[in-house]
Amino acid sequence: MRDTNIGWGKVIVLGEHAVVYGYPALAAALDRGVTIDVVPTRGGSLRLSVEAWDLKLEASDGPRRLEAPDANPMARGLSAIADALGIGRPSLSLIGEAQIPPGAGLGSSAALAVAIAIGLAKHHELMLSDDAIIEAASASERILHGKPSGIDVALAVHGGLGVFRRSTGLRPFSAPELRILVGPSGAPRSTALMVERVSEVTGAAATDERLTELGGLTDVGATALLAKDFAALGVAMNRAHHVLGSLGVSTPQLDMLCQVARDAGAWGAKLTGAGGGGAVIAIAPRQREAAVLAAWKQKGVNGFVATVGG
Ligand code: MEV
């Protein structure tokens, strides 16, 4: 098991929403995420705090409390992880440090859940496989997000770059280095709501041609990335953003942030994750990256560069 209790953040390069319906998604873990320190306390219950997110909560007592509709979903998520590990409610303080913003489409809740699962498993000397960690963290994700595809948790555990399918999980993929510009818009959003919206718009039919196209764009983009054809990858990203917009998960702000990135010289830009707020990503020739980040800054967005693959 790893030395640090860390769950990695992630960006979906192509394939969000379609991945829920079984299509492939190309995604990469960020080089940052959430770490957890496990500190024994005298008495008290299982507590969690993440100062950077202004988050402080206590696990709910037991299965009955889990079902209480008014209980804080994060507290229920924490309880679900503890239940999956079979450890009851130990007197522990979980101190989280987050290097990614919450609710921004960067996999923050999965990163937190994975870091908690690893930290608790280690503290209780449970020798858990990656699959068991995925299962425990997924119990929390299901409470927070309804029926997630599992892509966020898989990336949070494994890191790296890969193609994820519901049926096969994450297949790591050895690709040339890719520099992804990430722009958290600052607008909050709900993954569950956006997944629900896509389900309504498509009639939850995997055969919907927009979902099929998004799945196809993942294949096109992955092939382009392998061939280091970043311009072609950018074209696929632009198209994916358009299709996601037609599914009702973009916003005028996300459209604007993508457009200013393209105007500043990006090969391509799109929303990443569930949409409805959250973050956009762009790829650009190295000499245009500063211009893209400056264009976002002018719109009040502090972007950063994430290097993946390589
Ligand atoms: C969330 O990061 C990505 C979505 O495709 C939902 C999921 O896969 O569970 C929108």
PDB file of N, CA, C and O in Angstrom, residues 4-7 33-41 45-58 78 90-99 111-120 123:
ATOM      1  N   THR A   4       1.620   7.575   1.265  1.00  0.00           N
ATOM      2  CA  THR A   4       0.758   8.706   1.640  1.00  0.00           C
ATOM      3  C   THR A   4      -0.697   8.315   1.422  1.00  0.00           C
ATOM      4  O   THR A   4      -1.011   7.609   0.469  1.00  0.00           O
ATOM      5  N   ASN A   5      -1.561   8.820   2.309  1.00  0.00           N
ATOM      6  CA  ASN A   5      -2.995   8.575   2.118  1.00  0.00           C
ATOM      7  C   ASN A   5      -3.506   9.617   1.139  1.00  0.00           C
ATOM      8  O   ASN A   5      -4.015  10.660   1.538  1.00  0.00           O
ATOM      9  N   ILE A   6      -3.357   9.339  -0.130  1.00  0.00           N
ATOM     10  CA  ILE A   6      -3.745  10.347  -1.128  1.00  0.00           C
ATOM     11  C   ILE A   6      -4.740   9.796  -2.131  1.00  0.00           C
ATOM     12  O   ILE A   6      -4.668   8.624  -2.535  1.00  0.00           O
ATOM     13  N   GLY A   7      -5.683  10.644  -2.496  1.00  0.00           N
ATOM     14  CA  GLY A   7      -6.553  10.375  -3.638  1.00  0.00           C
ATOM     15  C   GLY A   7      -6.268  11.471  -4.655  1.00  0.00           C
ATOM     16  O   GLY A   7      -6.218  12.651  -4.301  1.00  0.00           O
ATOM     17  N   GLY A  33      -4.195  16.352  -5.353  1.00  0.00           N
ATOM     18  CA  GLY A  33      -5.469  15.760  -4.938  1.00  0.00           C
ATOM     19  C   GLY A  33      -5.769  16.106  -3.498  1.00  0.00           C
ATOM     20  O   GLY A  33      -5.673  17.267  -3.096  1.00  0.00           O
ATOM     21  N   VAL A  34      -6.127  15.079  -2.722  1.00  0.00           N
ATOM     22  CA  VAL A  34      -6.470  15.272  -1.311  1.00  0.00           C
ATOM     23  C   VAL A  34      -5.679  14.254  -0.492  1.00  0.00           C
ATOM     24  O   VAL A  34      -5.606  13.083  -0.864  1.00  0.00           O
ATOM     25  N   THR A  35      -5.067  14.707   0.601  1.00  0.00           N
ATOM     26  CA  THR A  35      -4.396  13.778   1.508  1.00  0.00           C
ATOM     27  C   THR A  35      -5.108  13.802   2.868  1.00  0.00           C
ATOM     28  O   THR A  35      -5.756  14.796   3.222  1.00  0.00           O
ATOM     29  N   ILE A  36      -4.979  12.690   3.572  1.00  0.00           N
ATOM     30  CA  ILE A  36      -5.636  12.569   4.886  1.00  0.00           C
ATOM     31  C   ILE A  36      -4.621  12.126   5.932  1.00  0.00           C
ATOM     32  O   ILE A  36      -3.862  11.185   5.706  1.00  0.00           O
ATOM     33  N   ASP A  37      -4.631  12.828   7.060  1.00  0.00           N
ATOM     34  CA  ASP A  37      -3.879  12.402   8.242  1.00  0.00           C
ATOM     35  C   ASP A  37      -4.875  11.809   9.228  1.00  0.00           C
ATOM     36  O   ASP A  37      -5.916  12.426   9.477  1.00  0.00           O
ATOM     37  N   VAL A  38      -4.548  10.673   9.792  1.00  0.00           N
ATOM     38  CA  VAL A  38      -5.464  10.029  10.741  1.00  0.00           C
ATOM     39  C   VAL A  38      -4.912  10.244  12.151  1.00  0.00           C
ATOM     40  O   VAL A  38      -3.813   9.784  12.461  1.00  0.00           O
ATOM     41  N   VAL A  39      -5.669  10.962  12.958  1.00  0.00           N
ATOM     42  CA  VAL A  39      -5.188  11.290  14.309  1.00  0.00           C
ATOM     43  C   VAL A  39      -6.140  10.695  15.357  1.00  0.00           C
ATOM     44  O   VAL A  39      -7.310  11.073  15.411  1.00  0.00           O
ATOM     45  N   PRO A  40      -5.639   9.748  16.197  1.00  0.00           N
ATOM     46  CA  PRO A  40      -6.499   9.176  17.242  1.00  0.00           C
ATOM     47  C   PRO A  40      -6.900  10.258  18.253  1.00  0.00           C
ATOM     48  O   PRO A  40      -6.093  11.136  18.571  1.00  0.00           O
ATOM     49  N   THR A  41      -8.134  10.197  18.710  1.00  0.00           N
ATOM     50  CA  THR A  41      -8.601  11.158  19.720  1.00  0.00           C
ATOM     51  C   THR A  41      -9.078  10.370  20.934  1.00  0.00           C
ATOM     52  O   THR A  41      -9.350   9.170  20.825  1.00  0.00           O
ATOM     53  N   SER A  45     -16.277  10.684  18.248  1.00  0.00           N
ATOM     54  CA  SER A  45     -16.616   9.800  17.142  1.00  0.00           C
ATOM     55  C   SER A  45     -15.617   9.971  15.998  1.00  0.00           C
ATOM     56  O   SER A  45     -14.510  10.487  16.184  1.00  0.00           O
ATOM     57  N   LEU A  46     -15.999   9.526  14.835  1.00  0.00           N
ATOM     58  CA  LEU A  46     -15.165   9.638  13.646  1.00  0.00           C
ATOM     59  C   LEU A  46     -15.437  11.000  13.012  1.00  0.00           C
ATOM     60  O   LEU A  46     -16.562  11.275  12.567  1.00  0.00           O
ATOM     61  N   ARG A  47     -14.380  11.819  12.983  1.00  0.00           N
ATOM     62  CA  ARG A  47     -14.582  13.198  12.521  1.00  0.00           C
ATOM     63  C   ARG A  47     -13.705  13.483  11.313  1.00  0.00           C
ATOM     64  O   ARG A  47     -12.633  12.896  11.157  1.00  0.00           O
ATOM     65  N   LEU A  48     -14.154  14.422  10.500  1.00  0.00           N
ATOM     66  CA  LEU A  48     -13.400  14.803   9.306  1.00  0.00           C
ATOM     67  C   LEU A  48     -13.367  16.318   9.212  1.00  0.00           C
ATOM     68  O   LEU A  48     -14.389  16.985   9.413  1.00  0.00           O
ATOM     69  N   SER A  49     -12.193  16.858   8.907  1.00  0.00           N
ATOM     70  CA  SER A  49     -12.146  18.290   8.598  1.00  0.00           C
ATOM     71  C   SER A  49     -11.210  18.513   7.410  1.00  0.00           C
ATOM     72  O   SER A  49     -10.181  17.855   7.292  1.00  0.00           O
ATOM     73  N   VAL A  50     -11.632  19.404   6.533  1.00  0.00           N
ATOM     74  CA  VAL A  50     -10.787  19.821   5.412  1.00  0.00           C
ATOM     75  C   VAL A  50     -10.847  21.349   5.403  1.00  0.00           C
ATOM     76  O   VAL A  50     -11.815  21.947   4.935  1.00  0.00           O
ATOM     77  N   GLU A  51      -9.807  21.946   5.985  1.00  0.00           N
ATOM     78  CA  GLU A  51      -9.839  23.394   6.189  1.00  0.00           C
ATOM     79  C   GLU A  51      -9.995  24.153   4.879  1.00  0.00           C
ATOM     80  O   GLU A  51     -10.782  25.097   4.783  1.00  0.00           O
ATOM     81  N   ALA A  52      -9.263  23.713   3.844  1.00  0.00           N
ATOM     82  CA  ALA A  52      -9.290  24.436   2.570  1.00  0.00           C
ATOM     83  C   ALA A  52     -10.692  24.476   1.967  1.00  0.00           C
ATOM     84  O   ALA A  52     -10.997  25.334   1.140  1.00  0.00           O
ATOM     85  N   TRP A  53     -11.528  23.527   2.340  1.00  0.00           N
ATOM     86  CA  TRP A  53     -12.899  23.487   1.815  1.00  0.00           C
ATOM     87  C   TRP A  53     -13.917  23.964   2.851  1.00  0.00           C
ATOM     88  O   TRP A  53     -15.127  23.839   2.628  1.00  0.00           O
ATOM     89  N   ASP A  54     -13.422  24.419   4.012  1.00  0.00           N
ATOM     90  CA  ASP A  54     -14.332  24.864   5.052  1.00  0.00           C
ATOM     91  C   ASP A  54     -15.273  23.729   5.476  1.00  0.00           C
ATOM     92  O   ASP A  54     -16.469  23.959   5.688  1.00  0.00           O
ATOM     93  N   LEU A  55     -14.731  22.554   5.564  1.00  0.00           N
ATOM     94  CA  LEU A  55     -15.557  21.371   5.809  1.00  0.00           C
ATOM     95  C   LEU A  55     -15.212  20.766   7.164  1.00  0.00           C
ATOM     96  O   LEU A  55     -14.044  20.536   7.467  1.00  0.00           O
ATOM     97  N   LYS A  56     -16.258  20.531   7.963  1.00  0.00           N
ATOM     98  CA  LYS A  56     -16.069  19.928   9.280  1.00  0.00           C
ATOM     99  C   LYS A  56     -17.298  19.080   9.548  1.00  0.00           C
ATOM    100  O   LYS A  56     -18.416  19.610   9.492  1.00  0.00           O
ATOM    101  N   LEU A  57     -17.124  17.805   9.780  1.00  0.00           N
ATOM    102  CA  LEU A  57     -18.308  16.988  10.047  1.00  0.00           C
ATOM    103  C   LEU A  57     -17.950  15.750  10.846  1.00  0.00           C
ATOM    104  O   LEU A  57     -16.785  15.422  11.030  1.00  0.00           O
ATOM    105  N   GLU A  58     -19.013  15.094  11.284  1.00  0.00           N
ATOM    106  CA  GLU A  58     -18.861  13.887  12.089  1.00  0.00           C
ATOM    107  C   GLU A  58     -19.660  12.795  11.406  1.00  0.00           C
ATOM    108  O   GLU A  58     -20.763  13.048  10.908  1.00  0.00           O
ATOM    109  N   LEU A  78     -18.990   9.498   4.642  1.00  0.00           N
ATOM    110  CA  LEU A  78     -17.930   9.062   5.559  1.00  0.00           C
ATOM    111  C   LEU A  78     -18.363   7.783   6.287  1.00  0.00           C
ATOM    112  O   LEU A  78     -17.596   6.830   6.417  1.00  0.00           O
ATOM    113  N   PRO A  90     -14.689   4.559  14.919  1.00  0.00           N
ATOM    114  CA  PRO A  90     -13.554   4.736  15.840  1.00  0.00           C
ATOM    115  C   PRO A  90     -13.374   6.208  16.226  1.00  0.00           C
ATOM    116  O   PRO A  90     -13.801   7.108  15.491  1.00  0.00           O
ATOM    117  N   SER A  91     -12.741   6.425  17.380  1.00  0.00           N
ATOM    118  CA  SER A  91     -12.466   7.802  17.829  1.00  0.00           C
ATOM    119  C   SER A  91     -11.246   8.320  17.089  1.00  0.00           C
ATOM    120  O   SER A  91     -10.114   8.201  17.568  1.00  0.00           O
ATOM    121  N   LEU A  92     -11.486   8.900  15.932  1.00  0.00           N
ATOM    122  CA  LEU A  92     -10.391   9.384  15.095  1.00  0.00           C
ATOM    123  C   LEU A  92     -10.759  10.723  14.498  1.00  0.00           C
ATOM    124  O   LEU A  92     -11.928  10.980  14.177  1.00  0.00           O
ATOM    125  N   SER A  93      -9.740  11.544  14.332  1.00  0.00           N
ATOM    126  CA  SER A  93      -9.913  12.786  13.582  1.00  0.00           C
ATOM    127  C   SER A  93      -9.216  12.612  12.247  1.00  0.00           C
ATOM    128  O   SER A  93      -8.017  12.312  12.214  1.00  0.00           O
ATOM    129  N   LEU A  94      -9.934  12.805  11.166  1.00  0.00           N
ATOM    130  CA  LEU A  94      -9.333  12.737   9.834  1.00  0.00           C
ATOM    131  C   LEU A  94      -9.088  14.168   9.389  1.00  0.00           C
ATOM    132  O   LEU A  94     -10.029  14.962   9.258  1.00  0.00           O
ATOM    133  N   ILE A  95      -7.813  14.505   9.226  1.00  0.00           N
ATOM    134  CA  ILE A  95      -7.469  15.879   8.847  1.00  0.00           C
ATOM    135  C   ILE A  95      -7.091  15.877   7.369  1.00  0.00           C
ATOM    136  O   ILE A  95      -6.087  15.268   6.984  1.00  0.00           O
ATOM    137  N   GLY A  96      -7.905  16.557   6.593  1.00  0.00           N
ATOM    138  CA  GLY A  96      -7.680  16.556   5.143  1.00  0.00           C
ATOM    139  C   GLY A  96      -6.933  17.788   4.675  1.00  0.00           C
ATOM    140  O   GLY A  96      -7.128  18.885   5.188  1.00  0.00           O
ATOM    141  N   GLU A  97      -6.054  17.565   3.691  1.00  0.00           N
ATOM    142  CA  GLU A  97      -5.415  18.702   3.013  1.00  0.00           C
ATOM    143  C   GLU A  97      -5.752  18.578   1.547  1.00  0.00           C
ATOM    144  O   GLU A  97      -5.512  17.532   0.935  1.00  0.00           O
ATOM    145  N   ALA A  98      -6.336  19.635   0.995  1.00  0.00           N
ATOM    146  CA  ALA A  98      -6.795  19.552  -0.389  1.00  0.00           C
ATOM    147  C   ALA A  98      -6.020  20.502  -1.275  1.00  0.00           C
ATOM    148  O   ALA A  98      -5.863  21.673  -0.945  1.00  0.00           O
ATOM    149  N   GLN A  99      -5.524  19.971  -2.375  1.00  0.00           N
ATOM    150  CA  GLN A  99      -4.844  20.835  -3.361  1.00  0.00           C
ATOM    151  C   GLN A  99      -5.719  21.068  -4.589  1.00  0.00           C
ATOM    152  O   GLN A  99      -5.253  21.593  -5.597  1.00  0.00           O
ATOM    153  N   ALA A 111     -11.514  11.918  -4.717  1.00  0.00           N
ATOM    154  CA  ALA A 111     -10.161  12.009  -4.162  1.00  0.00           C
ATOM    155  C   ALA A 111     -10.228  11.953  -2.637  1.00  0.00           C
ATOM    156  O   ALA A 111      -9.445  11.242  -1.987  1.00  0.00           O
ATOM    157  N   LEU A 112     -11.188  12.686  -2.066  1.00  0.00           N
ATOM    158  CA  LEU A 112     -11.347  12.683  -0.606  1.00  0.00           C
ATOM    159  C   LEU A 112     -11.740  11.286  -0.120  1.00  0.00           C
ATOM    160  O   LEU A 112     -11.160  10.762   0.843  1.00  0.00           O
ATOM    161  N   ALA A 113     -12.706  10.670  -0.788  1.00  0.00           N
ATOM    162  CA  ALA A 113     -13.186   9.351  -0.354  1.00  0.00           C
ATOM    163  C   ALA A 113     -12.053   8.319  -0.408  1.00  0.00           C
ATOM    164  O   ALA A 113     -11.910   7.490   0.493  1.00  0.00           O
ATOM    165  N   VAL A 114     -11.256   8.377  -1.462  1.00  0.00           N
ATOM    166  CA  VAL A 114     -10.154   7.413  -1.602  1.00  0.00           C
ATOM    167  C   VAL A 114      -9.101   7.645  -0.513  1.00  0.00           C
ATOM    168  O   VAL A 114      -8.615   6.693   0.116  1.00  0.00           O
ATOM    169  N   ALA A 115      -8.762   8.915  -0.275  1.00  0.00           N
ATOM    170  CA  ALA A 115      -7.762   9.214   0.758  1.00  0.00           C
ATOM    171  C   ALA A 115      -8.252   8.745   2.127  1.00  0.00           C
ATOM    172  O   ALA A 115      -7.479   8.186   2.920  1.00  0.00           O
ATOM    173  N   ILE A 116      -9.545   8.934   2.400  1.00  0.00           N
ATOM    174  CA  ILE A 116     -10.118   8.479   3.679  1.00  0.00           C
ATOM    175  C   ILE A 116     -10.055   6.954   3.770  1.00  0.00           C
ATOM    176  O   ILE A 116      -9.633   6.381   4.786  1.00  0.00           O
ATOM    177  N   ALA A 117     -10.468   6.284   2.679  1.00  0.00           N
ATOM    178  CA  ALA A 117     -10.484   4.808   2.698  1.00  0.00           C
ATOM    179  C   ALA A 117      -9.076   4.262   2.923  1.00  0.00           C
ATOM    180  O   ALA A 117      -8.880   3.338   3.727  1.00  0.00           O
ATOM    181  N   ILE A 118      -8.096   4.832   2.254  1.00  0.00           N
ATOM    182  CA  ILE A 118      -6.711   4.359   2.422  1.00  0.00           C
ATOM    183  C   ILE A 118      -6.240   4.637   3.850  1.00  0.00           C
ATOM    184  O   ILE A 118      -5.656   3.774   4.519  1.00  0.00           O
ATOM    185  N   GLY A 119      -6.514   5.860   4.327  1.00  0.00           N
ATOM    186  CA  GLY A 119      -6.066   6.248   5.673  1.00  0.00           C
ATOM    187  C   GLY A 119      -6.672   5.358   6.740  1.00  0.00           C
ATOM    188  O   GLY A 119      -5.965   4.864   7.638  1.00  0.00           O
ATOM    189  N   LEU A 120      -7.980   5.105   6.647  1.00  0.00           N
ATOM    190  CA  LEU A 120      -8.644   4.272   7.658  1.00  0.00           C
ATOM    191  C   LEU A 120      -8.167   2.824   7.568  1.00  0.00           C
ATOM    192  O   LEU A 120      -7.948   2.165   8.585  1.00  0.00           O
ATOM    193  N   HIS A 123      -4.748   2.639   9.108  1.00  0.00           N
ATOM    194  CA  HIS A 123      -4.813   2.803  10.557  1.00  0.00           C
ATOM    195  C   HIS A 123      -5.268   1.499  11.223  1.00  0.00           C
ATOM    196  O   HIS A 123      -4.815   1.168  12.318  1.00  0.00           O
TER     197      HIS A 123
END
